[in-house]
Short mmCIF file of C-alpha atoms in Angstrom, two decimals:
data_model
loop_
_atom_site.label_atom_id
_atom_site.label_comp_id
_atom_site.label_asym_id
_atom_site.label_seq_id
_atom_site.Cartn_x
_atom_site.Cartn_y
_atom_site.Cartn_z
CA UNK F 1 68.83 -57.66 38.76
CA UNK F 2 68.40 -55.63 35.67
CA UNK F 3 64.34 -55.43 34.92
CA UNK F 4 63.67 -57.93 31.63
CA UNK F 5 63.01 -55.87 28.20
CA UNK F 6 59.68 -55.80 26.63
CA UNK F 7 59.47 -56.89 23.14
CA UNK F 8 60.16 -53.42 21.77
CA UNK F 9 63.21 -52.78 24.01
CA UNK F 10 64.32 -56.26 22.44
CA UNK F 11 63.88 -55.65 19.24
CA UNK F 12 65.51 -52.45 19.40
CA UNK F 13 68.73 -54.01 20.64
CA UNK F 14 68.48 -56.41 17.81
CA UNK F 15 68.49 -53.54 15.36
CA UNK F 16 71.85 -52.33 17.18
CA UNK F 17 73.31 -55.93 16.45
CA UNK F 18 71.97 -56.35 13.31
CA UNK F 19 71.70 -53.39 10.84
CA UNK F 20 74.96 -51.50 9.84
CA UNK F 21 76.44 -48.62 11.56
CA UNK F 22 75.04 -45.98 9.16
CA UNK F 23 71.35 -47.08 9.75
CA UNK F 24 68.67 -45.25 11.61
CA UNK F 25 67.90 -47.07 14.91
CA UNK F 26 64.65 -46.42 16.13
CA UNK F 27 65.26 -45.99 19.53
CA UNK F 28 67.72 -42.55 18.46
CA UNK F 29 64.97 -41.22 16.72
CA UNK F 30 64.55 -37.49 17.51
CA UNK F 31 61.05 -38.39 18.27
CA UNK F 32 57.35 -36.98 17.54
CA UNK F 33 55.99 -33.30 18.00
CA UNK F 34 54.05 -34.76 21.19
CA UNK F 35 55.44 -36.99 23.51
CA UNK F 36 53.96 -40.09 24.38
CA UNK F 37 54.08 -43.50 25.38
CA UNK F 38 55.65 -46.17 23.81
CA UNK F 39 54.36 -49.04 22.64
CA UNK F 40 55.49 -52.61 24.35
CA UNK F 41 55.20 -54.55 21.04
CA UNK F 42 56.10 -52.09 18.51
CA UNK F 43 59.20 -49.70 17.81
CA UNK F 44 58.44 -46.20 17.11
CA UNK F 45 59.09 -46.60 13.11
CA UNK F 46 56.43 -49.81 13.12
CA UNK F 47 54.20 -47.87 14.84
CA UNK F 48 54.91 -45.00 12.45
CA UNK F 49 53.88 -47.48 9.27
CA UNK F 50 50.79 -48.68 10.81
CA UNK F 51 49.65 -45.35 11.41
CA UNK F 52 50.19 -44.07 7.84
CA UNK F 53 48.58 -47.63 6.64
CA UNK F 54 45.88 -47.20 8.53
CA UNK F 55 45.06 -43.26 7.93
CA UNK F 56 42.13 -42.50 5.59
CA UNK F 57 44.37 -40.80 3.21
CA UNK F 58 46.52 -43.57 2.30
CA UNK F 59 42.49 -45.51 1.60
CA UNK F 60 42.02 -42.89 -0.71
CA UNK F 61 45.19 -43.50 -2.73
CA UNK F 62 43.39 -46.15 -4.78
CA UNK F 63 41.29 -43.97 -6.72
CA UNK F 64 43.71 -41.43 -7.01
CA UNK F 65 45.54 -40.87 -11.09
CA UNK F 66 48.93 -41.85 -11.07
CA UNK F 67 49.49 -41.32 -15.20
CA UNK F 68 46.85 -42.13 -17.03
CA UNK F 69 43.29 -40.57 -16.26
CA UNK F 70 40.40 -42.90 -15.37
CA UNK F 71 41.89 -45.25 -18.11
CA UNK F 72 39.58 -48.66 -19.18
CA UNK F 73 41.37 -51.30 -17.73
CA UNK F 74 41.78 -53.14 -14.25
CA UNK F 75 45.95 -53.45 -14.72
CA UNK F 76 46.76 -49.48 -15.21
CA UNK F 77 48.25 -47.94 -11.70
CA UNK F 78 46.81 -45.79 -9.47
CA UNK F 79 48.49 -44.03 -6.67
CA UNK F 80 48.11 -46.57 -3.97
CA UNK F 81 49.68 -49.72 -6.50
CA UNK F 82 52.48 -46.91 -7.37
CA UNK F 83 52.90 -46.46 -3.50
CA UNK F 84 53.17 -49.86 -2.86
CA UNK F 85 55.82 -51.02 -5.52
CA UNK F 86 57.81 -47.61 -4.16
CA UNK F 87 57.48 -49.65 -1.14
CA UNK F 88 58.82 -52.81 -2.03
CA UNK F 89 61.63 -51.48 -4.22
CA UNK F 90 62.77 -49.47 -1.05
CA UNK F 91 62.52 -52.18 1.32
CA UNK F 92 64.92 -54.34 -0.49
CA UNK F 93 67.58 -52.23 -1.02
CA UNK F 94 67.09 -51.45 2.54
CA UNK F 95 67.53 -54.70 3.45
CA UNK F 96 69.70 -55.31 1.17
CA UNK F 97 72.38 -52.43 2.41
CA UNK F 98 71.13 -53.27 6.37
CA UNK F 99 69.71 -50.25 6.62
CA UNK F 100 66.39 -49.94 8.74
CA UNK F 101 63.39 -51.37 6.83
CA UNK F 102 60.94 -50.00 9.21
CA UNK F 103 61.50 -46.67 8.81
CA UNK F 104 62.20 -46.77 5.12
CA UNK F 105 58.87 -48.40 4.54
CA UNK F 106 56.55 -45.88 6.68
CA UNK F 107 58.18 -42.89 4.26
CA UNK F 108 57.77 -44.69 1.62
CA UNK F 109 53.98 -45.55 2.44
CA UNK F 110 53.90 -42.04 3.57
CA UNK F 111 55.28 -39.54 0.26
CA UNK F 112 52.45 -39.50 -1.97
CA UNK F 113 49.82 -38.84 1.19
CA UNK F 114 49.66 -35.21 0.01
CA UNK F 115 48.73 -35.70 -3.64
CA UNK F 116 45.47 -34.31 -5.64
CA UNK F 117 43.20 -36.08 -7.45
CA UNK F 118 44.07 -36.47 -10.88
CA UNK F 119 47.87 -37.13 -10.79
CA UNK F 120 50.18 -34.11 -11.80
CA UNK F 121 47.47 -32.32 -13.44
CA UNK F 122 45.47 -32.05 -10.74
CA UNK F 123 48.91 -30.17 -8.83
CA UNK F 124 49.77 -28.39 -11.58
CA UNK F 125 46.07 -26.83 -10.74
CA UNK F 126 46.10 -26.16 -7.21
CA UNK F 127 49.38 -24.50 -7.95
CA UNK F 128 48.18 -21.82 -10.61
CA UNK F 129 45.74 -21.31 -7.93
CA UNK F 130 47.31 -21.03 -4.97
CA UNK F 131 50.46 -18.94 -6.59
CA UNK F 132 50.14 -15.79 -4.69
CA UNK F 133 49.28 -17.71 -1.59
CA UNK F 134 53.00 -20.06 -2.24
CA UNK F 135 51.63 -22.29 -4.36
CA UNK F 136 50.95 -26.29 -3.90
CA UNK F 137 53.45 -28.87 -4.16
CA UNK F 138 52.76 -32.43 -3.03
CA UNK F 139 54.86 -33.15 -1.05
CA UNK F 140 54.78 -30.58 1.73
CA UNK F 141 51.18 -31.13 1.36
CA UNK F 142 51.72 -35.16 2.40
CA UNK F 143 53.64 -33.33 5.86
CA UNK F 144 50.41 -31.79 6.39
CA UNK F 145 48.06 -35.00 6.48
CA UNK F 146 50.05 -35.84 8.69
CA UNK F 147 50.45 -33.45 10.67
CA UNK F 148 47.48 -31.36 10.39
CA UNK F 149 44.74 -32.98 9.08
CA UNK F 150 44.59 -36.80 9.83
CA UNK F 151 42.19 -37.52 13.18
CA UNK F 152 40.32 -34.85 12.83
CA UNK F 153 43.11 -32.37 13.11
CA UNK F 154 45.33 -33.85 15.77
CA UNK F 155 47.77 -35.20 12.76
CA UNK F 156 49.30 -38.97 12.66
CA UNK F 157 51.97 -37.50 15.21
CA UNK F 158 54.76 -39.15 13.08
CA UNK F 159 58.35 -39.28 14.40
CA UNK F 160 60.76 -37.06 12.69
CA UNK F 161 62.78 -38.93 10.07
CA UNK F 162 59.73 -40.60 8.97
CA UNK F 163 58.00 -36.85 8.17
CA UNK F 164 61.50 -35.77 7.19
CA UNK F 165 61.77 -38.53 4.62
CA UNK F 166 58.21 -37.72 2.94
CA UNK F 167 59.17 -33.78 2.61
CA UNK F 168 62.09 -34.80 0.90
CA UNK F 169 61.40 -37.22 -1.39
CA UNK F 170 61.73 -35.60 -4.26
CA UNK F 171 64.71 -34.89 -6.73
CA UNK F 172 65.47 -31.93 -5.82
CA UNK F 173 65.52 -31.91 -1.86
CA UNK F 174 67.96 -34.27 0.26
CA UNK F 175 66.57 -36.62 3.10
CA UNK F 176 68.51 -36.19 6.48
CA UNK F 177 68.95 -40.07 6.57
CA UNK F 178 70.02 -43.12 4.03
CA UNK F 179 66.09 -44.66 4.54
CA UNK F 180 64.70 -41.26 3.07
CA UNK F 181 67.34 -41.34 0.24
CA UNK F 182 66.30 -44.74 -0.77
CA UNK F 183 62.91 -43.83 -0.96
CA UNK F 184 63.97 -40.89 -3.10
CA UNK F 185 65.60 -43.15 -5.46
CA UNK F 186 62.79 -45.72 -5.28
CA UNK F 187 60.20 -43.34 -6.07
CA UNK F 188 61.74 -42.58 -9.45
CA UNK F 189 62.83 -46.34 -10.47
CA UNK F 190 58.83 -47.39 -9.53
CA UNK F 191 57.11 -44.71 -11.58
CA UNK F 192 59.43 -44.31 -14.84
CA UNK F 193 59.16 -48.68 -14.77
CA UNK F 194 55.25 -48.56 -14.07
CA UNK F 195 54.86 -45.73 -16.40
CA UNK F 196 56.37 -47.58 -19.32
CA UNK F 197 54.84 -50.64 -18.91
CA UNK F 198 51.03 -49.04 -18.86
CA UNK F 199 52.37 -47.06 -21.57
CA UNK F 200 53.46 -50.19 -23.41
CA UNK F 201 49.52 -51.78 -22.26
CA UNK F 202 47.81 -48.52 -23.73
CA UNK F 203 49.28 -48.91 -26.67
CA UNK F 204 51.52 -45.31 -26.85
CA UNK F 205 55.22 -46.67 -26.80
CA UNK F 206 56.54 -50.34 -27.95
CA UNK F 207 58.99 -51.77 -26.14
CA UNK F 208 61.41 -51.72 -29.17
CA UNK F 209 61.20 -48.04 -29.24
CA UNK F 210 62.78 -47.19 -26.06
CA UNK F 211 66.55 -45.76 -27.75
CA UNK F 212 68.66 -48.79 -27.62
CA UNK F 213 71.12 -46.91 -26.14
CA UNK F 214 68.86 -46.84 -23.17
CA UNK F 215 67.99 -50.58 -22.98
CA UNK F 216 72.00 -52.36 -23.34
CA UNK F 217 72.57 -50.31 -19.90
CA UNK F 218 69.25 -50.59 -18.02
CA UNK F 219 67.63 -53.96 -19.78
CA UNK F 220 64.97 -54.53 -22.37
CA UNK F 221 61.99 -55.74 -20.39
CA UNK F 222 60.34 -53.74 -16.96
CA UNK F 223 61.67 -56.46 -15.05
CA UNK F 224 65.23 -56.42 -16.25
CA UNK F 225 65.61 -52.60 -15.81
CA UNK F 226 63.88 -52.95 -11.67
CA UNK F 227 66.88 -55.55 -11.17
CA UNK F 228 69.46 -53.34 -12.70
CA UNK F 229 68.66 -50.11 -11.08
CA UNK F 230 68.01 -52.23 -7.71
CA UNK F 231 70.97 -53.76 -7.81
CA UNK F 232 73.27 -50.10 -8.66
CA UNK F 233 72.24 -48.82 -6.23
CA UNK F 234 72.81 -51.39 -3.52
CA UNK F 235 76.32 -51.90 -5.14
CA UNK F 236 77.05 -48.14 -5.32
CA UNK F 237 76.24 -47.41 -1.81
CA UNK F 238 77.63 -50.95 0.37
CA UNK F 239 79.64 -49.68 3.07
CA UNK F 240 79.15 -45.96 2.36
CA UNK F 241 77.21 -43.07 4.24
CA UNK F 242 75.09 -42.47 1.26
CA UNK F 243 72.59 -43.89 -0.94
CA UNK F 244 74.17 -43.64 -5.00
CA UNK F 245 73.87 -44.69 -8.39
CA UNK F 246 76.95 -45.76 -11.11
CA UNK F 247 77.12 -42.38 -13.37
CA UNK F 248 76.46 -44.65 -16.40
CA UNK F 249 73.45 -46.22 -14.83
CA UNK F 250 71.85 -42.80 -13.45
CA UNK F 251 72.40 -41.04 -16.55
CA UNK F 252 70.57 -43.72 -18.27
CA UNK F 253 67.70 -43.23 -15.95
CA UNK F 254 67.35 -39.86 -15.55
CA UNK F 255 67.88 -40.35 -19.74
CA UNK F 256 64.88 -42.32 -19.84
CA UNK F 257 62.67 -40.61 -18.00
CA UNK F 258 63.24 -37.36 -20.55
CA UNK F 259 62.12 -39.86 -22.94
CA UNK F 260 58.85 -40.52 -20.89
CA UNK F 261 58.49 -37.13 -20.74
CA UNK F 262 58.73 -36.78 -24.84
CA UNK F 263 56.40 -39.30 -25.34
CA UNK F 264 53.78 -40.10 -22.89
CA UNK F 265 53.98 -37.32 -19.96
CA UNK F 266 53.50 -35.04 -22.38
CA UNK F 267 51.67 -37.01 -24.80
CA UNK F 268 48.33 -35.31 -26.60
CA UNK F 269 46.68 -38.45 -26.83
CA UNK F 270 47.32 -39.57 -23.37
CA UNK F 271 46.80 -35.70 -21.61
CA UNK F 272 43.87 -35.23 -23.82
CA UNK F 273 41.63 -34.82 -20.92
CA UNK F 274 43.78 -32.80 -18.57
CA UNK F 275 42.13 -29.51 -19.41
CA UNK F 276 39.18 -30.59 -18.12
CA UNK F 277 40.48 -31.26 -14.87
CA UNK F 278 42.27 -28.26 -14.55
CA UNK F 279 38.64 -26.45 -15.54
CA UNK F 280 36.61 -29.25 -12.55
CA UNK F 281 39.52 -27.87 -10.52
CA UNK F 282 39.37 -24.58 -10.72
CA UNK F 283 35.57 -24.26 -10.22
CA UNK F 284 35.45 -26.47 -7.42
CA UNK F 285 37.75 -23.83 -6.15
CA UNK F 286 36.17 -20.90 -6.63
CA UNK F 287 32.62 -22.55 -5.90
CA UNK F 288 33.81 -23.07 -1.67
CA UNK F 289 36.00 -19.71 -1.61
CA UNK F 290 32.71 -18.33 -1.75
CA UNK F 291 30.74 -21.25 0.00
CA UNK F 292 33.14 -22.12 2.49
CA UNK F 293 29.84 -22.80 5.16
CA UNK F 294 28.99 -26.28 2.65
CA UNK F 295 32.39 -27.51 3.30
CA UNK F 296 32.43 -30.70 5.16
CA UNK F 297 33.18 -29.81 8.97
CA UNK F 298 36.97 -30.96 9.92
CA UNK F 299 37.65 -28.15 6.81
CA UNK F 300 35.86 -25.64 7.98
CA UNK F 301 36.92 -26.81 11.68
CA UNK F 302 40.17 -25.18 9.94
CA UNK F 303 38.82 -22.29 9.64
CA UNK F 304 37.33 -21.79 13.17
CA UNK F 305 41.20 -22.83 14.02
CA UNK F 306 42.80 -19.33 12.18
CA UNK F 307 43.53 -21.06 8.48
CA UNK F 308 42.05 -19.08 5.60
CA UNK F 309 39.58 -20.05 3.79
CA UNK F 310 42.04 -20.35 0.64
CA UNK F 311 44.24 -22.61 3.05
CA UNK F 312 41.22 -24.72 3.91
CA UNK F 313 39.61 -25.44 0.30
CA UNK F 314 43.21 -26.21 -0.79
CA UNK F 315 43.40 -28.87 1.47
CA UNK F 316 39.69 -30.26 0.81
CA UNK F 317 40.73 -30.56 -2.74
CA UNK F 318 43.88 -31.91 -2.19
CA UNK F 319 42.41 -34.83 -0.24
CA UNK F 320 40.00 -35.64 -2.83
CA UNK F 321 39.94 -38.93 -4.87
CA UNK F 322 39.03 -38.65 -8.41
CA UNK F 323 35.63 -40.35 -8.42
CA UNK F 324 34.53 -38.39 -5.68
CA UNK F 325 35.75 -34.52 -6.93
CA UNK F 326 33.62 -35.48 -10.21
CA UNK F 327 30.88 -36.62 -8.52
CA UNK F 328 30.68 -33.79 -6.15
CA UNK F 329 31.73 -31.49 -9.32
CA UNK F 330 28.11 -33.24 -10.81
CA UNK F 331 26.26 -32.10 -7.92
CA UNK F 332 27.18 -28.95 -7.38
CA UNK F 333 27.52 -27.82 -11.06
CA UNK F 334 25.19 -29.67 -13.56
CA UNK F 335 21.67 -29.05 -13.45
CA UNK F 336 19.05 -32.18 -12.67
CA UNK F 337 16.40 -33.38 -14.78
CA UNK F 338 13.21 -33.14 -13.06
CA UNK F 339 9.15 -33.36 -13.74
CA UNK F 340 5.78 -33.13 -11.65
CA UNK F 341 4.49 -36.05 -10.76
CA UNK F 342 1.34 -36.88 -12.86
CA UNK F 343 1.81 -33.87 -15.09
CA UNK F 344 2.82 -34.38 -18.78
CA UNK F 345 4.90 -31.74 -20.63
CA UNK F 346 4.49 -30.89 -24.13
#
């Protein structure tokens, strides 16, 4: 008599009967970096989201820039809210194209792990920085939360699609599976639609601005354009072995996001403070390359471990959240007012 499946063994075969022949089943993933057991609840790609949900890098995504820096106002995104609408854009199409939801929502809760403080200025930093060392870029830094520095340096032990999907999600790399291309796709729709609308609340663009050109293809609200690049995509890529857009569709995207770029991304009034971040940065930096002994211990754990020092103070900054790198940048860098008690100075 065969033994009875456990509820993850069940819900494995339902993904089998279920989701379409070019999805990612979890039970064919090519597994984690260290074996071990499975859970009897769970399949491996749950497990994989809870993980990442759980890790004290995605916590720190809520005071992390997405555009606008430390803006006034409680409705402007941060990196967690963009994260999470990534998330949800992603999961629909997946569902939407029976593709495996699972594993397209742990990438998608996992890309932005890896990002600095202080949205792309804060990168564009670390990079200057780091050039002779191979620079920074975000994403390869999420791989290494989770690999590296998560736990105390034991790493999130992710499978491999899910840590493939977060290395390449962005435009210029290709995901090995359909889940990571959605989230590739997702990524872009979620932060040139967020983008415009704080734009819209902080007063740089109008919604009648945006070429018109642009607007008859993709809509002319936030909402309209999610629904019409949701739905291209899921009619674009029914049946197929990839994940596309209609050429008139992506051009307008890609069109519109040049347009972000002209006026907001770029904008003087909107970057005005980016300097200064790139200055924090930079003497934050330099302040632990020759203090490394002050940094907090899983960094300098690193260290001990056979990672430079640059590698090490990289990754401290990286992990920051804005509030605390300009905090710490107050107490390491600005002097203190103090007085003797009971003495009065003239």
């Amino acid at each position: 008599m065969e033994q009875e499946k456990n509820l993850r063994e069940r819900q494995e075969q339902r993904e089998h009967e279920t989701l379409g022949k070019y999805a990612s089943f979890a039970d064919e993933s090519r597994g984690r970096e260290r074996t071990e057991p499975q859970c009897d609840i769970r399949t491996d790609y749950q497990r994989d989201r809870d993980r990442i949900l759980h890790s004290k890098a995605f916590r720190r995504l809520k005071q992390k820039t997405q555009v606008f820096l430390a803006p006034e106002g409680d409705h402007y995104r941060t990196r967690m809210t963009h994260t999470l609408e990534v998330a949800q854009n992603a999961r629909t199409i997946a569902r939407a194209l029976q593709l495996n939801e699972d594993l397209t929502e742990a990438i998608a809760l996992g890309h932005d792990l890896g990002h600095t403080p202080f949205g792309h200025a804060g990168e564009r930093a670390l990079n200057r920085i780091t050039k002779d060392l191979g620079g920074f870029r975000h994403n390869e830094q999420s791989v290494r939360v989770v690999e590296r520095l998560e736990k105390e340096g034991m790493g999130l032990n992710l499978t491999w699609e899910v840590r493939d999907g977060i290395l390449n999600h962005q435009t210029s790399l290709t995901p090995a599976t359909l889940e990571g291309k959605i989230v590739r796709l997702s990524d872009k729709i979620a932060y040139i639609n967020s983008d415009i609308d704080d734009s819209i609340r902080a007063g740089l663009i109008k919604e009648e601005e945006i070429p018109y050109w642009l607007t008859d293809v993709l809509g002319h609200s936030t909402n309209y354009r999610l629904n019409t690049l949701v739905h291209d995509i899921v009619r674009n890529s029914e049946g197929k072995n990839d994940i596309s857009m209609s050429p008139e569709v992506e051009k307008a995207m890609f069109s519109l996001r040049s347009y972000m770029f002209e006026k907001v991304y770029t904008n003087p009034v909107a970057k005005s403070e980016e300097k200064k971040v790139e200055i924090l940065i930079e003497q934050l930096y330099d302040y632990y390359i020759h203090h490394t002994e002050e940094l907090p211990s899983e960094f300098s754990a690193l260290i001990l471990l056979g990672e430079t020092p640059e590698r090490a103070v990289c990754d401290f900054i990286a992990c920051m959240s804005d509030r605390y790198m300009v905090n710490l940048y107050k107490e390491l860098m600005i002097p203190k007012a103090w007085s003797v008690l009971g003495t009065e100075h003239r």
